[in-house]
mmCIF file of C-alpha atoms and ligand atoms in Angstrom:
data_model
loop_
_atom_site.group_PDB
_atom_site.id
_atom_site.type_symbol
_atom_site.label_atom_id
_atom_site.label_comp_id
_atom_site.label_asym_id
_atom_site.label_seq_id
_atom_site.Cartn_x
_atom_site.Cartn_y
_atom_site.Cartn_z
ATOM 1 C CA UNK A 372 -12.231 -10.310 -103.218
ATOM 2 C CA UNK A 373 -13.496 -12.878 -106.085
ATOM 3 C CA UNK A 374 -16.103 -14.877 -105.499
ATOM 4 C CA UNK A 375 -15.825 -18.227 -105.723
ATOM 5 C CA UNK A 376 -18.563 -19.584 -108.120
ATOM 6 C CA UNK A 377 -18.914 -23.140 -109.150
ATOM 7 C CA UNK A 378 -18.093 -23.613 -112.990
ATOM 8 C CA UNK A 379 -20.377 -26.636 -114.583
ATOM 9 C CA UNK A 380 -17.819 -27.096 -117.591
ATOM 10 C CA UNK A 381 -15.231 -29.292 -117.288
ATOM 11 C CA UNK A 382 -13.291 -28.421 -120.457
ATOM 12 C CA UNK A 383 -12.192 -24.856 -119.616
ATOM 13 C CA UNK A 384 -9.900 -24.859 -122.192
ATOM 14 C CA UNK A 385 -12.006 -23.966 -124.627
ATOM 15 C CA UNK A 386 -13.599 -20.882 -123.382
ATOM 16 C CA UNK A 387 -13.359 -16.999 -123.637
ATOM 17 C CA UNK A 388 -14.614 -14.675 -121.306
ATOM 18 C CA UNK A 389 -18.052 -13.965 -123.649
ATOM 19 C CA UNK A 390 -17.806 -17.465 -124.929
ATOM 20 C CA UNK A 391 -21.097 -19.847 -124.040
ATOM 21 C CA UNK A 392 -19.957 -23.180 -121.983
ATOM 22 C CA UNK A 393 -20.229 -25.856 -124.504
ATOM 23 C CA UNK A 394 -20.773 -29.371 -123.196
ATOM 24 C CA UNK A 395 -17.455 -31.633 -124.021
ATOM 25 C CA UNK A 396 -17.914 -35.508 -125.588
ATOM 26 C CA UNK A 397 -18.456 -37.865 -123.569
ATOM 27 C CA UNK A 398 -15.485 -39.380 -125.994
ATOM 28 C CA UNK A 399 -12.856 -36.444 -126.247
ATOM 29 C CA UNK A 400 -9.680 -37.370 -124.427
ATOM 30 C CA UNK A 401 -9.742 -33.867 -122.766
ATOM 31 C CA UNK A 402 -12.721 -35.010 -121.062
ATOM 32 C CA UNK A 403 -10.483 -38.145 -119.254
ATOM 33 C CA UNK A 404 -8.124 -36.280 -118.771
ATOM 34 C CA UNK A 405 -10.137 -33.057 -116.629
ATOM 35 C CA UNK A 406 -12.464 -34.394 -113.840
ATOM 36 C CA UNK A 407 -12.631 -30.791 -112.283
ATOM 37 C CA UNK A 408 -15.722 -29.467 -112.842
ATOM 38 C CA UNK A 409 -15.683 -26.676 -110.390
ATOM 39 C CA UNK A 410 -13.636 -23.596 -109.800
ATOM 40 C CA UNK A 411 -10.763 -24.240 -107.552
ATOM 41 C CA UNK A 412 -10.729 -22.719 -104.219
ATOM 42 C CA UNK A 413 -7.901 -20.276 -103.705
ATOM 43 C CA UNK A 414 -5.580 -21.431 -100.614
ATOM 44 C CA UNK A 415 -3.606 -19.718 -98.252
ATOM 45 C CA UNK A 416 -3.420 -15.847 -97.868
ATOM 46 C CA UNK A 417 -3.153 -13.459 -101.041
ATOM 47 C CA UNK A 418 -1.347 -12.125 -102.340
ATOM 48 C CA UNK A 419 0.231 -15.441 -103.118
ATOM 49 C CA UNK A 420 3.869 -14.804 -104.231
ATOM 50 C CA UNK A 421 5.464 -17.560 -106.130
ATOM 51 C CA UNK A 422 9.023 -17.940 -107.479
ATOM 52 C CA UNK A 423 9.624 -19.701 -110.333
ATOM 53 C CA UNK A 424 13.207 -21.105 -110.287
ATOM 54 C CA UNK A 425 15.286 -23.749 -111.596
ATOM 55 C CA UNK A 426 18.966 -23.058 -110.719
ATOM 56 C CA UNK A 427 19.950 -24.533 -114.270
ATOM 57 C CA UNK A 428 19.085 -22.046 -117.603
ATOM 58 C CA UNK A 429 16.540 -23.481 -120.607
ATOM 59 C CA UNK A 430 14.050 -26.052 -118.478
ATOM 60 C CA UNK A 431 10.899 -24.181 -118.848
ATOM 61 C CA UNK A 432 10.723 -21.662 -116.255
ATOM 62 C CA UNK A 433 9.640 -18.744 -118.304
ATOM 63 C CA UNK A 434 7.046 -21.344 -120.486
ATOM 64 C CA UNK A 435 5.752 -22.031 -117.022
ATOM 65 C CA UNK A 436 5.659 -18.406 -115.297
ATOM 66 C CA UNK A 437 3.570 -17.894 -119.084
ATOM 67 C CA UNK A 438 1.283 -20.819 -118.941
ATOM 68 C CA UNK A 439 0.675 -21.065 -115.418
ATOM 69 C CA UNK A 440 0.199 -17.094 -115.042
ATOM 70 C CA UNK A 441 -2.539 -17.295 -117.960
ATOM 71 C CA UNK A 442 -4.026 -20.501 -116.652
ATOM 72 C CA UNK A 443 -4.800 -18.617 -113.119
ATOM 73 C CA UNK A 444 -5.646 -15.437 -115.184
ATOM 74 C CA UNK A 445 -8.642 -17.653 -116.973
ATOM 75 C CA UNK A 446 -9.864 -19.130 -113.475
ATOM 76 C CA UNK A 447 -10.726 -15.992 -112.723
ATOM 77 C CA UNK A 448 -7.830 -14.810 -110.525
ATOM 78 C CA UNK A 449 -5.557 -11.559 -110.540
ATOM 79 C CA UNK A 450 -2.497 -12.579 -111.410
ATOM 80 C CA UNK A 451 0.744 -10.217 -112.019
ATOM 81 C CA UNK A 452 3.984 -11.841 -113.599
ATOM 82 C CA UNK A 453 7.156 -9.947 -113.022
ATOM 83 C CA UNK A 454 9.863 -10.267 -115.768
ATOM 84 C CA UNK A 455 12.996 -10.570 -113.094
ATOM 85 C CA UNK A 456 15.486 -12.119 -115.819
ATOM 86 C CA UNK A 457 17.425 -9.184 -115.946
ATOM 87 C CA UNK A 458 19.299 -8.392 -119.472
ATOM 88 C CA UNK A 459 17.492 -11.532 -120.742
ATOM 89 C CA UNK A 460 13.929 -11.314 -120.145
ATOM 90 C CA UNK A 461 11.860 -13.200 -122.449
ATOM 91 C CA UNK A 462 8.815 -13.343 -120.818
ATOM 92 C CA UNK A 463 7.346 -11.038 -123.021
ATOM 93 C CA UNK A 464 7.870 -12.379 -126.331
ATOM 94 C CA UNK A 465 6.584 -15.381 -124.659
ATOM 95 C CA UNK A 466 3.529 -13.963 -123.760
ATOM 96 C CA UNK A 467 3.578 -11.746 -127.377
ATOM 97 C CA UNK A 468 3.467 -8.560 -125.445
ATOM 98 C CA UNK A 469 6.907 -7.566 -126.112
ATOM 99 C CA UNK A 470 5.383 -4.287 -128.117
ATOM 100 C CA UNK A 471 3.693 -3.203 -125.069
ATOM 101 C CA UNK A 472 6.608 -3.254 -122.804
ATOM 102 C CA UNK A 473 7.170 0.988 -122.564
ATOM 103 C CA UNK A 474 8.212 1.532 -119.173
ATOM 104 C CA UNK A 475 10.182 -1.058 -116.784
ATOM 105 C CA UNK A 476 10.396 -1.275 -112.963
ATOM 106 C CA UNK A 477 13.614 0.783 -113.376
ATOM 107 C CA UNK A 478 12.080 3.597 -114.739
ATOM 108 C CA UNK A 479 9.104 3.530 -111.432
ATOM 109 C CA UNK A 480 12.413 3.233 -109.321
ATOM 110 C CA UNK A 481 13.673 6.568 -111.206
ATOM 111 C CA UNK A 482 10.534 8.466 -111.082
ATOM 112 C CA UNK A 483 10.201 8.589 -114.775
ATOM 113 C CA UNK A 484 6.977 6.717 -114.565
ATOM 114 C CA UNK A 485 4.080 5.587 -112.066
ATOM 115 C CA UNK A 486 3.911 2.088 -111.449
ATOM 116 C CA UNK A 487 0.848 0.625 -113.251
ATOM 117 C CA UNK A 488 2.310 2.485 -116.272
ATOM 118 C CA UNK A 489 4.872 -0.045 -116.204
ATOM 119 C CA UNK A 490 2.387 -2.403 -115.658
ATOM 120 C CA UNK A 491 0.843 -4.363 -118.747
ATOM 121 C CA UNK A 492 -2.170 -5.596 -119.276
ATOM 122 C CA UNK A 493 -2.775 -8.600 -121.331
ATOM 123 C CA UNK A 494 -5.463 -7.677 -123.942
ATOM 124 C CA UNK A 495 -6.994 -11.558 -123.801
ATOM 125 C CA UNK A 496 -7.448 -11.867 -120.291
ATOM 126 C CA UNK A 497 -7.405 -8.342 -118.539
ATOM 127 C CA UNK A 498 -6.649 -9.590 -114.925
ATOM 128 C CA UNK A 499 -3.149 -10.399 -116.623
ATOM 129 C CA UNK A 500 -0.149 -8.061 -116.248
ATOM 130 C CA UNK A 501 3.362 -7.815 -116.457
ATOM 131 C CA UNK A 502 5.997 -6.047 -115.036
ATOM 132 C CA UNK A 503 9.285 -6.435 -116.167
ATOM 133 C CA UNK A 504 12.439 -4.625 -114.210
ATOM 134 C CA UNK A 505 14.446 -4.090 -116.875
ATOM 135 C CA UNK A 506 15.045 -3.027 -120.955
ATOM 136 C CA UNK A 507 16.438 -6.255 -122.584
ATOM 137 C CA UNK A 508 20.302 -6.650 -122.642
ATOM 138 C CA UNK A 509 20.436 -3.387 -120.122
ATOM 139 C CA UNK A 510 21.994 -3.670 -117.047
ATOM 140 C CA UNK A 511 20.527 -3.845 -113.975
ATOM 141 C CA UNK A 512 20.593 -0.368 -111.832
ATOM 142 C CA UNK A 513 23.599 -0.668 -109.007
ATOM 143 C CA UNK A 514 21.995 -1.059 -105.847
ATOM 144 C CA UNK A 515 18.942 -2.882 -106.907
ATOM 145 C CA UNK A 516 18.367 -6.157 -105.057
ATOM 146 C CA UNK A 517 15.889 -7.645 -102.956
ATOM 147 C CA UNK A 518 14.794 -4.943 -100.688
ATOM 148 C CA UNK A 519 13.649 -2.814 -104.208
ATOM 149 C CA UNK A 520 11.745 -5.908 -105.145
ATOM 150 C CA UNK A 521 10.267 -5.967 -101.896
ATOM 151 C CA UNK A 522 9.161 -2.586 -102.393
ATOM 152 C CA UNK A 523 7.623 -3.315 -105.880
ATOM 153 C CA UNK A 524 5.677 -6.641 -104.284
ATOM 154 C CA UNK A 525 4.271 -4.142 -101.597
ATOM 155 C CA UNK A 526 3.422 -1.024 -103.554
ATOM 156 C CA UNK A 527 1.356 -3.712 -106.166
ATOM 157 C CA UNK A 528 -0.740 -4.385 -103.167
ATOM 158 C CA UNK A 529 -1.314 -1.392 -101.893
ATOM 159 C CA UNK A 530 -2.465 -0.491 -105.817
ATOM 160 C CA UNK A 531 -5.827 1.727 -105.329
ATOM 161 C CA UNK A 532 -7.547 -1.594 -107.443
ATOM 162 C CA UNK A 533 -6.647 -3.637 -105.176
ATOM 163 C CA UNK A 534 -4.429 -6.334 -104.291
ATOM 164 C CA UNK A 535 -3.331 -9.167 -107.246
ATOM 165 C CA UNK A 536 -4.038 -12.533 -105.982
ATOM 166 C CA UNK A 537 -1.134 -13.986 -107.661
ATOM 167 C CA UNK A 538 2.395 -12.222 -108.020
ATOM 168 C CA UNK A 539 4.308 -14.761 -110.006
ATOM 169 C CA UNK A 540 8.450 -13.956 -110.207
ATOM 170 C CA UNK A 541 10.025 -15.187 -113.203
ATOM 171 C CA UNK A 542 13.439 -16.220 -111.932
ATOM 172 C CA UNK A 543 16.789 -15.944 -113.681
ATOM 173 C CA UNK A 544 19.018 -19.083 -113.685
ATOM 174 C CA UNK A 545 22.059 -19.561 -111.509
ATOM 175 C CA UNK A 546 22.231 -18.780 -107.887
ATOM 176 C CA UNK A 547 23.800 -15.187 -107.943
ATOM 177 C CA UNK A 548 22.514 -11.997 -107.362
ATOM 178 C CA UNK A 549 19.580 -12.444 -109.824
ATOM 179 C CA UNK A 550 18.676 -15.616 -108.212
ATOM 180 C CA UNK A 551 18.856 -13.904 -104.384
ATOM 181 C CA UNK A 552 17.097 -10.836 -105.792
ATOM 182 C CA UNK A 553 14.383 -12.506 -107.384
ATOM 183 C CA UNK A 554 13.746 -14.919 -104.215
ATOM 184 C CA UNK A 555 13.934 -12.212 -101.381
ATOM 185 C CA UNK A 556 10.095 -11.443 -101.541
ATOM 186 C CA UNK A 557 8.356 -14.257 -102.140
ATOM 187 C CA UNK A 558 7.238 -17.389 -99.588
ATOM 188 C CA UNK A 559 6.674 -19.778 -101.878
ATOM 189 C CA UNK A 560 8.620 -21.421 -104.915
ATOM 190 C CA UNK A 561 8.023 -23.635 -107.841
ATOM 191 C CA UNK A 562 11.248 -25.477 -108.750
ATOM 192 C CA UNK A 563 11.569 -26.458 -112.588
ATOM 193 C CA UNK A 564 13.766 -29.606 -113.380
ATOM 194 C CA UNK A 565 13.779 -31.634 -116.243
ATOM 195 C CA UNK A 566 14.570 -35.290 -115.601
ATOM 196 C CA UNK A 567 18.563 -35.182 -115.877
ATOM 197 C CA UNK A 568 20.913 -35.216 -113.988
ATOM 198 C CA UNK A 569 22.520 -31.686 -114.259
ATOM 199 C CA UNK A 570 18.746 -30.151 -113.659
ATOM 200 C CA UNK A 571 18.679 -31.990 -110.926
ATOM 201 C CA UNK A 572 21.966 -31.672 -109.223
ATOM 202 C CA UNK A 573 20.896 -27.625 -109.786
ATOM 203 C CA UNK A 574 17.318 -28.092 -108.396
ATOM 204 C CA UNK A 575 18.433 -30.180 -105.342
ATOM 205 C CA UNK A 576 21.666 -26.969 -104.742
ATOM 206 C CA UNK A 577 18.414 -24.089 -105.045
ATOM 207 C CA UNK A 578 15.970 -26.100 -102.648
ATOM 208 C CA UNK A 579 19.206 -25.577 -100.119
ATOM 209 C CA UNK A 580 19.147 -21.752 -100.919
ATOM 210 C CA UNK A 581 15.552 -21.505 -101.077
ATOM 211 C CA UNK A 582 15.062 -23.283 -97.741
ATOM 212 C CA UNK A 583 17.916 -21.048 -96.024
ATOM 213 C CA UNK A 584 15.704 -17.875 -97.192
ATOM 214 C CA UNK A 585 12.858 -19.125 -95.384
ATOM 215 C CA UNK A 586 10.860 -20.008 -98.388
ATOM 216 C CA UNK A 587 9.347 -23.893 -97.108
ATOM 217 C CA UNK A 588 6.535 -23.781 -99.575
ATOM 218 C CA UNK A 589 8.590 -25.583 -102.900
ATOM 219 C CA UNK A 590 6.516 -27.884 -105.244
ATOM 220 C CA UNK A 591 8.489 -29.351 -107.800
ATOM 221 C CA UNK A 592 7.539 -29.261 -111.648
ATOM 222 C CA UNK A 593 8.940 -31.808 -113.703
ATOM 223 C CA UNK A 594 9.078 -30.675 -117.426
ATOM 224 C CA UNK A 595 10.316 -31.796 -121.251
ATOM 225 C CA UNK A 596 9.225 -35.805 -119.580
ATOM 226 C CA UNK A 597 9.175 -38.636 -122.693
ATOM 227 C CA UNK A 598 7.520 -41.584 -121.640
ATOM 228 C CA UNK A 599 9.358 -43.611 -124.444
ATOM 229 C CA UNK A 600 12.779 -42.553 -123.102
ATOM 230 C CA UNK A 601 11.700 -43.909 -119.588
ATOM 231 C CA UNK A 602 10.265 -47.200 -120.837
ATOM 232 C CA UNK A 603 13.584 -47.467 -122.733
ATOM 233 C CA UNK A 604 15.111 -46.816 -119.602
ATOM 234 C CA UNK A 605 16.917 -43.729 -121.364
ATOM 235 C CA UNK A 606 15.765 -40.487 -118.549
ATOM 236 C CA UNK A 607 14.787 -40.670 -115.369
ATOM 237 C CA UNK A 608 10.954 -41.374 -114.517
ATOM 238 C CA UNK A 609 9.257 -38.928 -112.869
ATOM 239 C CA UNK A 610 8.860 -41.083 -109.796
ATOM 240 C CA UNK A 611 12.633 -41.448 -109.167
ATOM 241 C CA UNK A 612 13.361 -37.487 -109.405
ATOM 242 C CA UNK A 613 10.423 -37.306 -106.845
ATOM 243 C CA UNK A 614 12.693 -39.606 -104.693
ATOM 244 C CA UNK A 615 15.863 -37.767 -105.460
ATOM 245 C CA UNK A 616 14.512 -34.199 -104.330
ATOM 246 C CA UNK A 617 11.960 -35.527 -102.162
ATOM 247 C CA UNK A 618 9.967 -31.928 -103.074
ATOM 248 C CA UNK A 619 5.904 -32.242 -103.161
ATOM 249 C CA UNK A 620 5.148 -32.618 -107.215
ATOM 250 C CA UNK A 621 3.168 -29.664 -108.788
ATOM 251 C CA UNK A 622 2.751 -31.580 -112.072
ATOM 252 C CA UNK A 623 4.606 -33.192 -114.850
ATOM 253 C CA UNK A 624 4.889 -31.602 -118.415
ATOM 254 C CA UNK A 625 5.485 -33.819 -121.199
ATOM 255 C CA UNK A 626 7.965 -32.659 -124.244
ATOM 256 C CA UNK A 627 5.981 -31.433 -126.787
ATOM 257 C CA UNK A 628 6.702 -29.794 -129.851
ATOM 258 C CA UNK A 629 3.905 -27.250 -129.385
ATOM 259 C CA UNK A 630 5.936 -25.729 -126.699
ATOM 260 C CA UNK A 631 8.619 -24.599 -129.011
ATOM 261 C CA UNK A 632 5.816 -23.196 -131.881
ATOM 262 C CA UNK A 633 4.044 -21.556 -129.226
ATOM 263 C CA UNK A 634 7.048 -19.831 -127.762
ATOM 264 C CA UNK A 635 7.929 -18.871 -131.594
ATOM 265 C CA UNK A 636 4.445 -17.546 -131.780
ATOM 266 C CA UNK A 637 4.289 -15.557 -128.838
ATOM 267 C CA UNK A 638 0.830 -17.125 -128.348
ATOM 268 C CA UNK A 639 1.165 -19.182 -124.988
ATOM 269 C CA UNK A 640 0.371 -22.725 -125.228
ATOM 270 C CA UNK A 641 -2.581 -22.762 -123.043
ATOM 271 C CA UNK A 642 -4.361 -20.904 -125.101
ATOM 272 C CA UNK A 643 -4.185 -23.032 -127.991
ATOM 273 C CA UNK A 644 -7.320 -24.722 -129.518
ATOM 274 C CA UNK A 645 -7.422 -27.478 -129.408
ATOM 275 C CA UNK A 646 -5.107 -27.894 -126.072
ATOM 276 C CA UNK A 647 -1.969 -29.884 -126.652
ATOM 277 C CA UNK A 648 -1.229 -32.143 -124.088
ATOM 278 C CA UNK A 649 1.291 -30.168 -122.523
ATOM 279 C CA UNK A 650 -1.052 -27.473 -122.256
ATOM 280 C CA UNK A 651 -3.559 -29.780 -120.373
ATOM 281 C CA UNK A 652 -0.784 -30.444 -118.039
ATOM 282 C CA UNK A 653 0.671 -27.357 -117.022
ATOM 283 C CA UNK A 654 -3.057 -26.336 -116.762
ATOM 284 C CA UNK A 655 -3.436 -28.539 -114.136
ATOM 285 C CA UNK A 656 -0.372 -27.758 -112.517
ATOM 286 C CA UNK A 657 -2.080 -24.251 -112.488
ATOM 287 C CA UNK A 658 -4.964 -25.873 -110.667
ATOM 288 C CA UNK A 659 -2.980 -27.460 -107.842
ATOM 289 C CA UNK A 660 -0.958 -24.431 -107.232
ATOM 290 C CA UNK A 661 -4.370 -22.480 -106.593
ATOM 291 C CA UNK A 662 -5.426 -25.031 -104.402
ATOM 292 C CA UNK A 663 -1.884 -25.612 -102.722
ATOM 293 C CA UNK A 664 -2.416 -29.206 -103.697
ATOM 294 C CA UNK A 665 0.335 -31.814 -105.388
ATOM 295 C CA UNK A 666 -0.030 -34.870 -107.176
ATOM 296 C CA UNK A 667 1.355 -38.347 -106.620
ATOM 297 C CA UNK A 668 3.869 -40.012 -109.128
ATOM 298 C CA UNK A 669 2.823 -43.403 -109.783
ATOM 299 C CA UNK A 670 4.891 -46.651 -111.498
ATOM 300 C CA UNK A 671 3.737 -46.975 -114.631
ATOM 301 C CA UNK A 672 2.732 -50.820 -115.222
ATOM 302 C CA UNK A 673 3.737 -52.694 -118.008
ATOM 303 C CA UNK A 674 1.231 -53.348 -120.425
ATOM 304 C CA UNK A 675 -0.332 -56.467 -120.875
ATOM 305 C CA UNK A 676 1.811 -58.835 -123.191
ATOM 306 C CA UNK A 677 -0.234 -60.036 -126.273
ATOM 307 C CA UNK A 678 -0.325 -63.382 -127.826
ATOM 308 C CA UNK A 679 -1.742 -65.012 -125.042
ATOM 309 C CA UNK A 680 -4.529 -67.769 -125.165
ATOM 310 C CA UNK A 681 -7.493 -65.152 -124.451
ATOM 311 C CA UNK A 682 -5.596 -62.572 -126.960
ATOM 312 C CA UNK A 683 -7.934 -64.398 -129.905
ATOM 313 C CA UNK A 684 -11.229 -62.768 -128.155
HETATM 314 P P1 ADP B 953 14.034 -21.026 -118.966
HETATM 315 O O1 ADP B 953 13.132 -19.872 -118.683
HETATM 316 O O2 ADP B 953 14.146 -21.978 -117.816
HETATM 317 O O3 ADP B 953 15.375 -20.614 -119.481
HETATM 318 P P2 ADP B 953 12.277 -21.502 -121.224
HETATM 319 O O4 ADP B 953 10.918 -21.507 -120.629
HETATM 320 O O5 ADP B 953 12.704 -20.235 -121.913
HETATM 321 O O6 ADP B 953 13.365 -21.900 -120.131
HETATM 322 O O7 ADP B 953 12.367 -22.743 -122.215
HETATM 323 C C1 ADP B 953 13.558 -23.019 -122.945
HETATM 324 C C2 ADP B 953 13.195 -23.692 -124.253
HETATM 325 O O8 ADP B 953 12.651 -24.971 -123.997
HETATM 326 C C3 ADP B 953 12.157 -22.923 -125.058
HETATM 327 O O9 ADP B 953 12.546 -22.925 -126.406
HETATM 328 C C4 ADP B 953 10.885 -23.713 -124.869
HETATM 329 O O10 ADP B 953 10.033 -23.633 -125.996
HETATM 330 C C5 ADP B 953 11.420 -25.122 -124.692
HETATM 331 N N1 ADP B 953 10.536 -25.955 -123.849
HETATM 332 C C6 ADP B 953 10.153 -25.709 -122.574
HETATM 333 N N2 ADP B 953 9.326 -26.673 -122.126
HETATM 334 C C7 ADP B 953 9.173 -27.560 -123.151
HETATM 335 C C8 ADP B 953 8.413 -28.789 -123.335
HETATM 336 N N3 ADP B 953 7.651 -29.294 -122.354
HETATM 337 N N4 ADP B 953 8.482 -29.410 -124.532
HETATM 338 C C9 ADP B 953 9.247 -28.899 -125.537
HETATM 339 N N5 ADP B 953 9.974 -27.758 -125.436
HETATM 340 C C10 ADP B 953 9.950 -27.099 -124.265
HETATM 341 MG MG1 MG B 954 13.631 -17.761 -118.713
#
């Protein structure tokens, strides 16, 4: 069990396990933008297993599953993320520990290995693993499907160390056997969609599924948003895909070129100093999913038209 200590720095981002809390300016953006200033509580029963699923392929699941995974790492929860994009995991090399990766899930289910051999610790924050269930490109073993993932969700809590708090599933995209597989143990869900209409047509088929598994628990994360496209009218706001899927909202990730160089990098984003801003965000999200909260998607107003008579002061 972890206790649950009050943290007095706001800006979280910027600290290590050994590092000293520094005090953020009063004028740093990051400072607007965090108002926690405490450690969140953990809701709901542990382990906490999470899907993270889209339906459609390339909106952001694995950068999620990455970010968000780390984010609850630093918080000071046990998180393990599980690799279950067969043939084209990526989690790894998103996470740079794809020269760690010596043993898979398939090789525990073989008996060629023990199960925290497969498991891999990350060397920046060591409540961190991974698990993946397969070598890349290989194919998965015939027969396994939910009930062996089921198996590997029980035997990592009944790990001598102790239960994770967090088991995290990195879902593949589409709604096949992948999808089912990767679903089947876990009762709750965080749907990726990026504001278009394909994502969302996708999304709104895999709350359907998800819902018909039992899973009730979906927040929705709405990622690659670009406030200039919706003030040009040009994507969907954030607000209206809240209407169309009518899902609770985890958080909103803006597009953000740092995504794509921290992917390249294998150094997730969330680690990066100084944060970029869709760091800060899926940070956050991190923070509401801990505390099985959601935020509210507001209209944006206008801003105030210049020129006006009190515009010379
Ligand atoms: P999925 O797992 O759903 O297939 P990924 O997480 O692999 O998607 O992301 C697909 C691509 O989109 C990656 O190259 C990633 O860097 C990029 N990407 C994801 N989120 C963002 C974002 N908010 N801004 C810019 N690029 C992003
Ligand atoms: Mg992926």
């Amino acid at each position: 069990m972890i206790s649950l200590q009050p943290i007095s720095n706001p800006c979280r981002f910027h600290m290590r396990p050994n590092e000293p809390l520094k005090k953020p300016s009063k004028a740093s953006p990051i400072h607007c933008l965090l108002q926690y200033n405490r450690k969140p509580q953990l809701a709901g029963e542990t382990p906490r297993v999470v899907v993270i699923t889209s339906g459609k392929g390339g909106v952001g699941k694995t950068t999620t599953t990455a970010n968000i995974g780390l984010s609850i790492a630093r918080l000071g929860f046990s998180v393990v993320a599980i690799d279950a994009d067969v043939g084209l995991r990526n989690l790894d090399l998103l996470l740079g520990l794809e020269n760690r990766v010596n043993y898979t899930v398939v090789e525990v289910l073989n008996g060629d290995c023990r199960l925290d051999q497969a498991l891999v610790r990350d060397k920046r924050w060591s409540n961190f693993e991974l698990l993946c269930i397969s070598k890349p490109r290989s194919k998965l073993l015939l027969g396994f499907g939910g009930k062996a993932l089921i198996w590997v969700v029980e035997a990592l809590k009944n790990r001598a160390e102790g239960s994770p708090d967090f088991i995290l599933i990195d879902c593949p995209a589409g709604i096949d056997a992948g999808f089912i597989t990767a679903i089947t143990p876990a009762n709750e869900a965080v749907l990726v969609t990026t504001p278009d209409i394909t994502s969302l047509r996708d999304a709104d088929r895999v709350t359907g599924l998800l819902e018909c598994d039992g899973i009730r628990d979906i927040k929705m994360l709405v990622n690659r948003v670009r406030t200039d496209m919706i003030k040009g009218e040009d994507m969907m706001s954030v607000l209206d895909v809240q209407e169309m899927l009518g899902l609770p909202l985890l958080g909103m990730i803006p597009e953000d070129s740092e995504v794509i160089r921290s992917t390249n990098r294998g150094y997730p984003l969330v680690l990066n100093k100084p944060p970029a801003l869709a760091g800060l965000a899926l940070e956050q999200a991190a923070w509401r999913l801990v505390e099985q909260d959601s935020m509210q998607a507001v209209m944006v107003e206008e801003e105030p038209k210049k020129g006006g008579f009190f515009s010379f002061f």
